[in-house]
Amino acid sequence: QVTLRESGPALVKPTQTLTLTCTFSGFSLSTSGMCVSWIRQPPGKALEWLALIDWDDDKYYSTSLKTRLTISKDTSKNQVVLTMTNMDPVDTATYYCARIDYGSGSYFSSANFDYWGQGTLVTVSS
Amino acid sequence: DIQMTQSPSSLSASVGDRVTITCQASQDISNYLNWYQQKPGKAPKLLIYDASNLETGVPSRFSGSGSGTDFTFTISSLQPEDIATYYCQQYDNLPPLFTFGPGTKVDIK
């Protein structure tokens, strides 16, 4: 059974760095094809993809946010960590982690977010 | 980056109605298009992958079609439990990049 759960602060101040942790079970990030992504959703707005880390420790970021994001993993703990620097009130959102399983172990195959965490709301305010 | 649009932004329909949502990409994305359902306060749920494939366990009243730049999502007979916002999402292969549409909110009339 695949599960993911996000954790982190509910409130951060402007200019601070946000650190979120995704703890998962039911799969291993050392398995070829497995990836974890972060996605966020401001209140009442659409979903926005942020970052992805793969089984080979390769990392990919949203074009618009890549200067502020760092994604990392601890395979032994089944955790993926996202840091976002210089937080602003516009970054107030529910942050989700989600799994992608590139079953073939290649990016040239089907890619969809098949399992999601429940999300964690982060408010940026002084 | 590829831009995604969806129409309508919201709709209201009666139970049993056929509901259709369209999604358009700013350039050819082949069939690299997924559909998600999000109920209030919940995480999105994958319904359709690669434009037309029904995710395991998803009711058959949900379907998808299209390729290239134009895609369609259909609920053949709207049920009360289908009240939700529906998002399309495209993906690039390498580098992997993902873009969601703005969403379509579906209500019961």
PDB file of C-alpha atoms in Angstrom:
ATOM      1  CA  GLN A   1       0.000   0.000   0.000  1.00  0.00           C
ATOM      2  CA  VAL A   2       1.498   3.296  -1.150  1.00  0.00           C
ATOM      3  CA  THR A   3       1.155   6.275   1.175  1.00  0.00           C
ATOM      4  CA  LEU A   4       2.751   9.721   1.295  1.00  0.00           C
ATOM      5  CA  ARG A   5       2.552  12.299   4.038  1.00  0.00           C
ATOM      6  CA  GLU A   6       3.783  15.887   4.067  1.00  0.00           C
ATOM      7  CA  SER A   7       5.089  17.614   7.170  1.00  0.00           C
ATOM      8  CA  GLY A   8       6.481  21.027   7.948  1.00  0.00           C
ATOM      9  CA  PRO A   9       5.645  24.386   9.460  1.00  0.00           C
ATOM     10  CA  ALA A  10       2.151  25.771   9.070  1.00  0.00           C
ATOM     11  CA  LEU A  11       3.401  29.348   9.282  1.00  0.00           C
ATOM     12  CA  VAL A  12       6.543  30.988   7.964  1.00  0.00           C
ATOM     13  CA  LYS A  13       7.559  34.639   7.865  1.00  0.00           C
ATOM     14  CA  PRO A  14       8.379  36.521   4.669  1.00  0.00           C
ATOM     15  CA  THR A  15      12.009  36.069   3.536  1.00  0.00           C
ATOM     16  CA  GLN A  16      12.379  32.862   5.562  1.00  0.00           C
ATOM     17  CA  THR A  17      13.237  29.468   4.073  1.00  0.00           C
ATOM     18  CA  LEU A  18      10.541  26.781   4.030  1.00  0.00           C
ATOM     19  CA  THR A  19      11.526  23.166   4.590  1.00  0.00           C
ATOM     20  CA  LEU A  20       8.962  20.447   3.887  1.00  0.00           C
ATOM     21  CA  THR A  21       9.367  16.702   4.300  1.00  0.00           C
ATOM     22  CA  CYS A  22       7.507  13.992   2.423  1.00  0.00           C
ATOM     23  CA  THR A  23       7.585  10.634   4.194  1.00  0.00           C
ATOM     24  CA  PHE A  24       6.407   7.740   2.092  1.00  0.00           C
ATOM     25  CA  SER A  25       5.867   4.000   2.264  1.00  0.00           C
ATOM     26  CA  GLY A  26       4.958   1.200  -0.088  1.00  0.00           C
ATOM     27  CA  PHE A  27       7.713   1.883  -2.606  1.00  0.00           C
ATOM     28  CA  SER A  28      11.408   2.683  -2.691  1.00  0.00           C
ATOM     29  CA  LEU A  29      13.063   5.653  -4.344  1.00  0.00           C
ATOM     30  CA  SER A  30      15.997   3.402  -5.166  1.00  0.00           C
ATOM     31  CA  THR A  31      13.783   1.381  -7.528  1.00  0.00           C
ATOM     32  CA  SER A  32      14.295   2.225 -11.183  1.00  0.00           C
ATOM     33  CA  GLY A  33      11.481   4.442 -12.453  1.00  0.00           C
ATOM     34  CA  MET A  34      10.336   5.792  -9.101  1.00  0.00           C
ATOM     35  CA  CYS A  35      10.096   9.552  -8.582  1.00  0.00           C
ATOM     36  CA  VAL A  36       8.608  11.932  -6.048  1.00  0.00           C
ATOM     37  CA  SER A  37       7.370  15.399  -6.942  1.00  0.00           C
ATOM     38  CA  TRP A  38       6.167  18.439  -5.048  1.00  0.00           C
ATOM     39  CA  ILE A  39       3.091  20.297  -6.225  1.00  0.00           C
ATOM     40  CA  ARG A  40       1.378  23.273  -4.610  1.00  0.00           C
ATOM     41  CA  GLN A  41      -2.040  24.898  -4.721  1.00  0.00           C
ATOM     42  CA  PRO A  42      -2.788  28.424  -3.468  1.00  0.00           C
ATOM     43  CA  PRO A  43      -6.191  28.722  -1.828  1.00  0.00           C
ATOM     44  CA  GLY A  44      -8.919  28.597  -4.483  1.00  0.00           C
ATOM     45  CA  LYS A  45      -6.396  28.352  -7.305  1.00  0.00           C
ATOM     46  CA  ALA A  46      -4.939  25.755  -9.637  1.00  0.00           C
ATOM     47  CA  LEU A  47      -2.202  23.209  -9.081  1.00  0.00           C
ATOM     48  CA  GLU A  48       1.418  24.115  -9.809  1.00  0.00           C
ATOM     49  CA  TRP A  49       4.224  21.590 -10.219  1.00  0.00           C
ATOM     50  CA  LEU A  50       7.401  22.510  -8.349  1.00  0.00           C
ATOM     51  CA  ALA A  51      10.082  19.824  -8.418  1.00  0.00           C
ATOM     52  CA  LEU A  52      10.901  16.166  -9.022  1.00  0.00           C
ATOM     53  CA  ILE A  53      13.600  13.828  -7.765  1.00  0.00           C
ATOM     54  CA  ASP A  54      14.181  10.442  -9.326  1.00  0.00           C
ATOM     55  CA  TRP A  55      15.567   7.013  -8.515  1.00  0.00           C
ATOM     56  CA  ASP A  56      18.982   8.071  -9.775  1.00  0.00           C
ATOM     57  CA  ASP A  57      19.027  11.253  -7.640  1.00  0.00           C
ATOM     58  CA  ASP A  58      18.477  13.458 -10.681  1.00  0.00           C
ATOM     59  CA  LYS A  59      16.517  16.604  -9.885  1.00  0.00           C
ATOM     60  CA  TYR A  60      14.259  18.791 -11.987  1.00  0.00           C
ATOM     61  CA  TYR A  61      12.577  22.081 -11.160  1.00  0.00           C
ATOM     62  CA  SER A  62       9.841  24.392 -12.303  1.00  0.00           C
ATOM     63  CA  THR A  63      11.320  26.913 -14.723  1.00  0.00           C
ATOM     64  CA  SER A  64       9.805  29.844 -12.853  1.00  0.00           C
ATOM     65  CA  LEU A  65      10.890  28.768  -9.358  1.00  0.00           C
ATOM     66  CA  LYS A  66      14.114  26.853  -9.890  1.00  0.00           C
ATOM     67  CA  THR A  67      16.329  29.522  -8.330  1.00  0.00           C
ATOM     68  CA  ARG A  68      14.461  29.153  -5.022  1.00  0.00           C
ATOM     69  CA  LEU A  69      13.950  25.383  -4.829  1.00  0.00           C
ATOM     70  CA  THR A  70      16.083  22.477  -3.694  1.00  0.00           C
ATOM     71  CA  ILE A  71      14.839  18.899  -3.594  1.00  0.00           C
ATOM     72  CA  SER A  72      16.691  16.042  -1.935  1.00  0.00           C
ATOM     73  CA  LYS A  73      16.051  12.522  -0.723  1.00  0.00           C
ATOM     74  CA  ASP A  74      17.040  10.187   2.073  1.00  0.00           C
ATOM     75  CA  THR A  75      16.395   6.753   0.635  1.00  0.00           C
ATOM     76  CA  SER A  76      17.076   4.961   3.919  1.00  0.00           C
ATOM     77  CA  LYS A  77      14.384   7.014   5.654  1.00  0.00           C
ATOM     78  CA  ASN A  78      11.958   7.002   2.703  1.00  0.00           C
ATOM     79  CA  GLN A  79      11.878  10.778   2.756  1.00  0.00           C
ATOM     80  CA  VAL A  80      12.040  13.595   0.226  1.00  0.00           C
ATOM     81  CA  VAL A  81      12.760  17.133   1.375  1.00  0.00           C
ATOM     82  CA  LEU A  82      11.889  20.358  -0.423  1.00  0.00           C
ATOM     83  CA  THR A  83      13.357  23.700   0.545  1.00  0.00           C
ATOM     84  CA  MET A  84      12.065  26.984  -0.824  1.00  0.00           C
ATOM     85  CA  THR A  85      13.977  30.155  -0.070  1.00  0.00           C
ATOM     86  CA  ASN A  86      12.838  33.749   0.308  1.00  0.00           C
ATOM     87  CA  MET A  87       9.215  32.948   1.082  1.00  0.00           C
ATOM     88  CA  ASP A  88       6.576  35.541   0.199  1.00  0.00           C
ATOM     89  CA  PRO A  89       2.860  35.793   1.001  1.00  0.00           C
ATOM     90  CA  VAL A  90       2.090  34.703  -2.582  1.00  0.00           C
ATOM     91  CA  ASP A  91       3.681  31.352  -1.686  1.00  0.00           C
ATOM     92  CA  THR A  92       0.817  30.659   0.715  1.00  0.00           C
ATOM     93  CA  ALA A  93      -0.547  27.341  -0.494  1.00  0.00           C
ATOM     94  CA  THR A  94      -1.242  23.716   0.239  1.00  0.00           C
ATOM     95  CA  TYR A  95       1.889  21.765  -0.634  1.00  0.00           C
ATOM     96  CA  TYR A  96       1.509  18.190  -1.850  1.00  0.00           C
ATOM     97  CA  CYS A  97       4.001  15.460  -2.541  1.00  0.00           C
ATOM     98  CA  ALA A  98       3.089  12.840  -5.125  1.00  0.00           C
ATOM     99  CA  ARG A  99       4.606   9.773  -6.733  1.00  0.00           C
ATOM    100  CA  ILE A 100       5.362   9.105 -10.366  1.00  0.00           C
ATOM    101  CA  ASP A 101       6.196   5.589 -11.453  1.00  0.00           C
ATOM    102  CA  TYR A 102       8.056   5.489 -14.752  1.00  0.00           C
ATOM    103  CA  GLY A 103       7.575   1.749 -14.848  1.00  0.00           C
ATOM    104  CA  SER A 104      10.049   1.222 -17.654  1.00  0.00           C
ATOM    105  CA  GLY A 105      12.761   3.177 -15.866  1.00  0.00           C
ATOM    106  CA  SER A 106      12.805   5.671 -18.735  1.00  0.00           C
ATOM    107  CA  TYR A 107      11.444   9.192 -18.924  1.00  0.00           C
ATOM    108  CA  PHE A 108      10.162   8.348 -22.391  1.00  0.00           C
ATOM    109  CA  SER A 109       7.125   6.589 -20.982  1.00  0.00           C
ATOM    110  CA  SER A 110       3.853   7.384 -19.315  1.00  0.00           C
ATOM    111  CA  ALA A 111       4.084   9.915 -16.464  1.00  0.00           C
ATOM    112  CA  ASN A 112       1.280  10.585 -14.039  1.00  0.00           C
ATOM    113  CA  PHE A 113       0.885  11.400 -10.350  1.00  0.00           C
ATOM    114  CA  ASP A 114      -0.726   8.188  -9.170  1.00  0.00           C
ATOM    115  CA  TYR A 115      -0.448   8.628  -5.400  1.00  0.00           C
ATOM    116  CA  TRP A 116      -0.647  11.881  -3.427  1.00  0.00           C
ATOM    117  CA  GLY A 117      -0.195  12.944   0.158  1.00  0.00           C
ATOM    118  CA  GLN A 118      -3.035  14.732   1.917  1.00  0.00           C
ATOM    119  CA  GLY A 119      -1.241  18.077   1.633  1.00  0.00           C
ATOM    120  CA  THR A 120       0.003  20.580   4.169  1.00  0.00           C
ATOM    121  CA  LEU A 121      -1.114  24.211   4.259  1.00  0.00           C
ATOM    122  CA  VAL A 122       1.705  26.713   4.557  1.00  0.00           C
ATOM    123  CA  THR A 123       0.829  30.328   5.308  1.00  0.00           C
ATOM    124  CA  VAL A 124       3.377  33.069   4.751  1.00  0.00           C
ATOM    125  CA  SER A 125       2.730  36.017   7.006  1.00  0.00           C
ATOM    126  CA  SER A 126       4.578  38.279   9.386  1.00  0.00           C
TER     127      SER A 126
ATOM    128  CA  ASP B   1       6.839  26.304 -21.360  1.00  0.00           C
ATOM    129  CA  ILE B   2       3.617  24.738 -22.619  1.00  0.00           C
ATOM    130  CA  GLN B   3       0.413  26.494 -21.538  1.00  0.00           C
ATOM    131  CA  MET B   4      -2.833  24.655 -20.857  1.00  0.00           C
ATOM    132  CA  THR B   5      -6.332  26.076 -21.076  1.00  0.00           C
ATOM    133  CA  GLN B   6      -9.595  24.479 -20.011  1.00  0.00           C
ATOM    134  CA  SER B   7     -13.198  25.281 -20.791  1.00  0.00           C
ATOM    135  CA  PRO B   8     -15.559  25.926 -19.315  1.00  0.00           C
ATOM    136  CA  SER B   9     -14.142  27.216 -16.035  1.00  0.00           C
ATOM    137  CA  SER B  10     -17.292  26.006 -14.322  1.00  0.00           C
ATOM    138  CA  LEU B  11     -20.493  24.224 -15.203  1.00  0.00           C
ATOM    139  CA  SER B  12     -23.725  23.172 -13.593  1.00  0.00           C
ATOM    140  CA  ALA B  13     -25.540  20.052 -14.768  1.00  0.00           C
ATOM    141  CA  SER B  14     -28.257  17.698 -13.630  1.00  0.00           C
ATOM    142  CA  VAL B  15     -27.765  14.177 -12.331  1.00  0.00           C
ATOM    143  CA  GLY B  16     -27.632  11.848 -15.315  1.00  0.00           C
ATOM    144  CA  ASP B  17     -26.430  14.525 -17.737  1.00  0.00           C
ATOM    145  CA  ARG B  18     -23.474  14.055 -20.040  1.00  0.00           C
ATOM    146  CA  VAL B  19     -20.707  16.477 -19.095  1.00  0.00           C
ATOM    147  CA  THR B  20     -17.841  17.458 -21.375  1.00  0.00           C
ATOM    148  CA  ILE B  21     -14.718  19.455 -20.524  1.00  0.00           C
ATOM    149  CA  THR B  22     -12.120  20.505 -23.047  1.00  0.00           C
ATOM    150  CA  CYS B  23      -8.420  21.101 -22.547  1.00  0.00           C
ATOM    151  CA  GLN B  24      -6.133  22.740 -25.063  1.00  0.00           C
ATOM    152  CA  ALA B  25      -2.330  22.790 -25.137  1.00  0.00           C
ATOM    153  CA  SER B  26      -0.321  25.660 -26.596  1.00  0.00           C
ATOM    154  CA  GLN B  27       1.645  23.169 -28.724  1.00  0.00           C
ATOM    155  CA  ASP B  28       1.498  19.551 -29.789  1.00  0.00           C
ATOM    156  CA  ILE B  29       1.809  17.283 -26.735  1.00  0.00           C
ATOM    157  CA  SER B  30       0.899  14.013 -28.478  1.00  0.00           C
ATOM    158  CA  ASN B  31      -1.101  12.076 -25.873  1.00  0.00           C
ATOM    159  CA  TYR B  32       0.908  13.244 -22.860  1.00  0.00           C
ATOM    160  CA  LEU B  33      -2.199  14.383 -21.042  1.00  0.00           C
ATOM    161  CA  ASN B  34      -3.744  13.273 -17.749  1.00  0.00           C
ATOM    162  CA  TRP B  35      -6.991  14.161 -15.971  1.00  0.00           C
ATOM    163  CA  TYR B  36      -7.498  14.515 -12.210  1.00  0.00           C
ATOM    164  CA  GLN B  37     -10.502  14.972  -9.962  1.00  0.00           C
ATOM    165  CA  GLN B  38     -10.183  17.100  -6.837  1.00  0.00           C
ATOM    166  CA  LYS B  39     -12.898  17.255  -4.217  1.00  0.00           C
ATOM    167  CA  PRO B  40     -12.898  20.125  -1.689  1.00  0.00           C
ATOM    168  CA  GLY B  41     -10.215  19.755   0.941  1.00  0.00           C
ATOM    169  CA  LYS B  42      -8.780  16.644  -0.703  1.00  0.00           C
ATOM    170  CA  ALA B  43      -5.765  15.796  -2.809  1.00  0.00           C
ATOM    171  CA  PRO B  44      -6.279  15.307  -6.542  1.00  0.00           C
ATOM    172  CA  LYS B  45      -7.061  11.825  -7.796  1.00  0.00           C
ATOM    173  CA  LEU B  46      -5.853  10.443 -11.116  1.00  0.00           C
ATOM    174  CA  LEU B  47      -8.752   9.453 -13.389  1.00  0.00           C
ATOM    175  CA  ILE B  48      -7.391   9.279 -16.943  1.00  0.00           C
ATOM    176  CA  TYR B  49      -3.782   8.926 -18.090  1.00  0.00           C
ATOM    177  CA  ASP B  50      -2.234   9.348 -21.519  1.00  0.00           C
ATOM    178  CA  ALA B  51      -5.382  11.053 -22.804  1.00  0.00           C
ATOM    179  CA  SER B  52      -7.694   8.056 -22.917  1.00  0.00           C
ATOM    180  CA  ASN B  53      -6.659   5.355 -20.451  1.00  0.00           C
ATOM    181  CA  LEU B  54      -8.885   4.813 -17.434  1.00  0.00           C
ATOM    182  CA  GLU B  55      -6.973   4.456 -14.175  1.00  0.00           C
ATOM    183  CA  THR B  56      -7.651   1.211 -12.334  1.00  0.00           C
ATOM    184  CA  GLY B  57     -10.720   1.415 -10.121  1.00  0.00           C
ATOM    185  CA  VAL B  58     -12.158   4.522 -11.771  1.00  0.00           C
ATOM    186  CA  PRO B  59     -15.794   4.193 -12.882  1.00  0.00           C
ATOM    187  CA  SER B  60     -16.331   3.692 -16.590  1.00  0.00           C
ATOM    188  CA  ARG B  61     -18.586   6.755 -16.851  1.00  0.00           C
ATOM    189  CA  PHE B  62     -15.353   8.761 -16.994  1.00  0.00           C
ATOM    190  CA  SER B  63     -13.527   8.872 -20.319  1.00  0.00           C
ATOM    191  CA  GLY B  64     -10.990  10.921 -22.206  1.00  0.00           C
ATOM    192  CA  SER B  65      -9.997  11.450 -25.807  1.00  0.00           C
ATOM    193  CA  GLY B  66      -7.818  13.585 -28.022  1.00  0.00           C
ATOM    194  CA  SER B  67      -4.246  14.045 -29.129  1.00  0.00           C
ATOM    195  CA  GLY B  68      -1.980  16.824 -30.288  1.00  0.00           C
ATOM    196  CA  THR B  69      -3.389  20.035 -28.847  1.00  0.00           C
ATOM    197  CA  ASP B  70      -7.074  19.299 -28.211  1.00  0.00           C
ATOM    198  CA  PHE B  71      -8.437  16.974 -25.572  1.00  0.00           C
ATOM    199  CA  THR B  72     -11.840  16.103 -24.154  1.00  0.00           C
ATOM    200  CA  PHE B  73     -12.910  14.700 -20.791  1.00  0.00           C
ATOM    201  CA  THR B  74     -16.414  13.261 -20.478  1.00  0.00           C
ATOM    202  CA  ILE B  75     -18.642  12.093 -17.676  1.00  0.00           C
ATOM    203  CA  SER B  76     -21.313  10.049 -19.450  1.00  0.00           C
ATOM    204  CA  SER B  77     -23.889  10.259 -16.662  1.00  0.00           C
ATOM    205  CA  LEU B  78     -23.180  12.784 -13.916  1.00  0.00           C
ATOM    206  CA  GLN B  79     -23.525  11.456 -10.378  1.00  0.00           C
ATOM    207  CA  PRO B  80     -23.775  13.464  -7.133  1.00  0.00           C
ATOM    208  CA  GLU B  81     -20.362  12.158  -6.045  1.00  0.00           C
ATOM    209  CA  ASP B  82     -18.780  13.653  -9.182  1.00  0.00           C
ATOM    210  CA  ILE B  83     -19.046  17.179  -7.764  1.00  0.00           C
ATOM    211  CA  ALA B  84     -15.437  18.330  -7.901  1.00  0.00           C
ATOM    212  CA  THR B  85     -12.913  20.367  -9.820  1.00  0.00           C
ATOM    213  CA  TYR B  86     -11.284  18.610 -12.754  1.00  0.00           C
ATOM    214  CA  TYR B  87      -7.769  19.387 -13.949  1.00  0.00           C
ATOM    215  CA  CYS B  88      -5.932  18.401 -17.073  1.00  0.00           C
ATOM    216  CA  GLN B  89      -2.153  18.046 -16.827  1.00  0.00           C
ATOM    217  CA  GLN B  90       0.457  17.700 -19.544  1.00  0.00           C
ATOM    218  CA  TYR B  91       3.962  16.344 -19.207  1.00  0.00           C
ATOM    219  CA  ASP B  92       7.230  16.622 -21.076  1.00  0.00           C
ATOM    220  CA  ASN B  93       9.590  13.666 -21.215  1.00  0.00           C
ATOM    221  CA  LEU B  94      13.075  15.050 -20.730  1.00  0.00           C
ATOM    222  CA  PRO B  95      13.521  17.191 -18.870  1.00  0.00           C
ATOM    223  CA  PRO B  96      10.386  16.141 -17.045  1.00  0.00           C
ATOM    224  CA  LEU B  97       8.161  19.198 -16.735  1.00  0.00           C
ATOM    225  CA  PHE B  98       4.517  19.238 -15.789  1.00  0.00           C
ATOM    226  CA  THR B  99       1.779  21.820 -16.330  1.00  0.00           C
ATOM    227  CA  PHE B 100      -1.755  21.763 -14.990  1.00  0.00           C
ATOM    228  CA  GLY B 101      -4.742  23.419 -16.559  1.00  0.00           C
ATOM    229  CA  PRO B 102      -6.704  26.031 -14.606  1.00  0.00           C
ATOM    230  CA  GLY B 103      -9.445  23.587 -13.667  1.00  0.00           C
ATOM    231  CA  THR B 104     -13.171  23.141 -14.313  1.00  0.00           C
ATOM    232  CA  LYS B 105     -15.551  23.188 -11.367  1.00  0.00           C
ATOM    233  CA  VAL B 106     -18.534  20.867 -11.792  1.00  0.00           C
ATOM    234  CA  ASP B 107     -21.698  21.406  -9.753  1.00  0.00           C
ATOM    235  CA  ILE B 108     -25.133  19.803  -9.643  1.00  0.00           C
ATOM    236  CA  LYS B 109     -27.957  21.937 -10.965  1.00  0.00           C
TER     237      LYS B 109
END
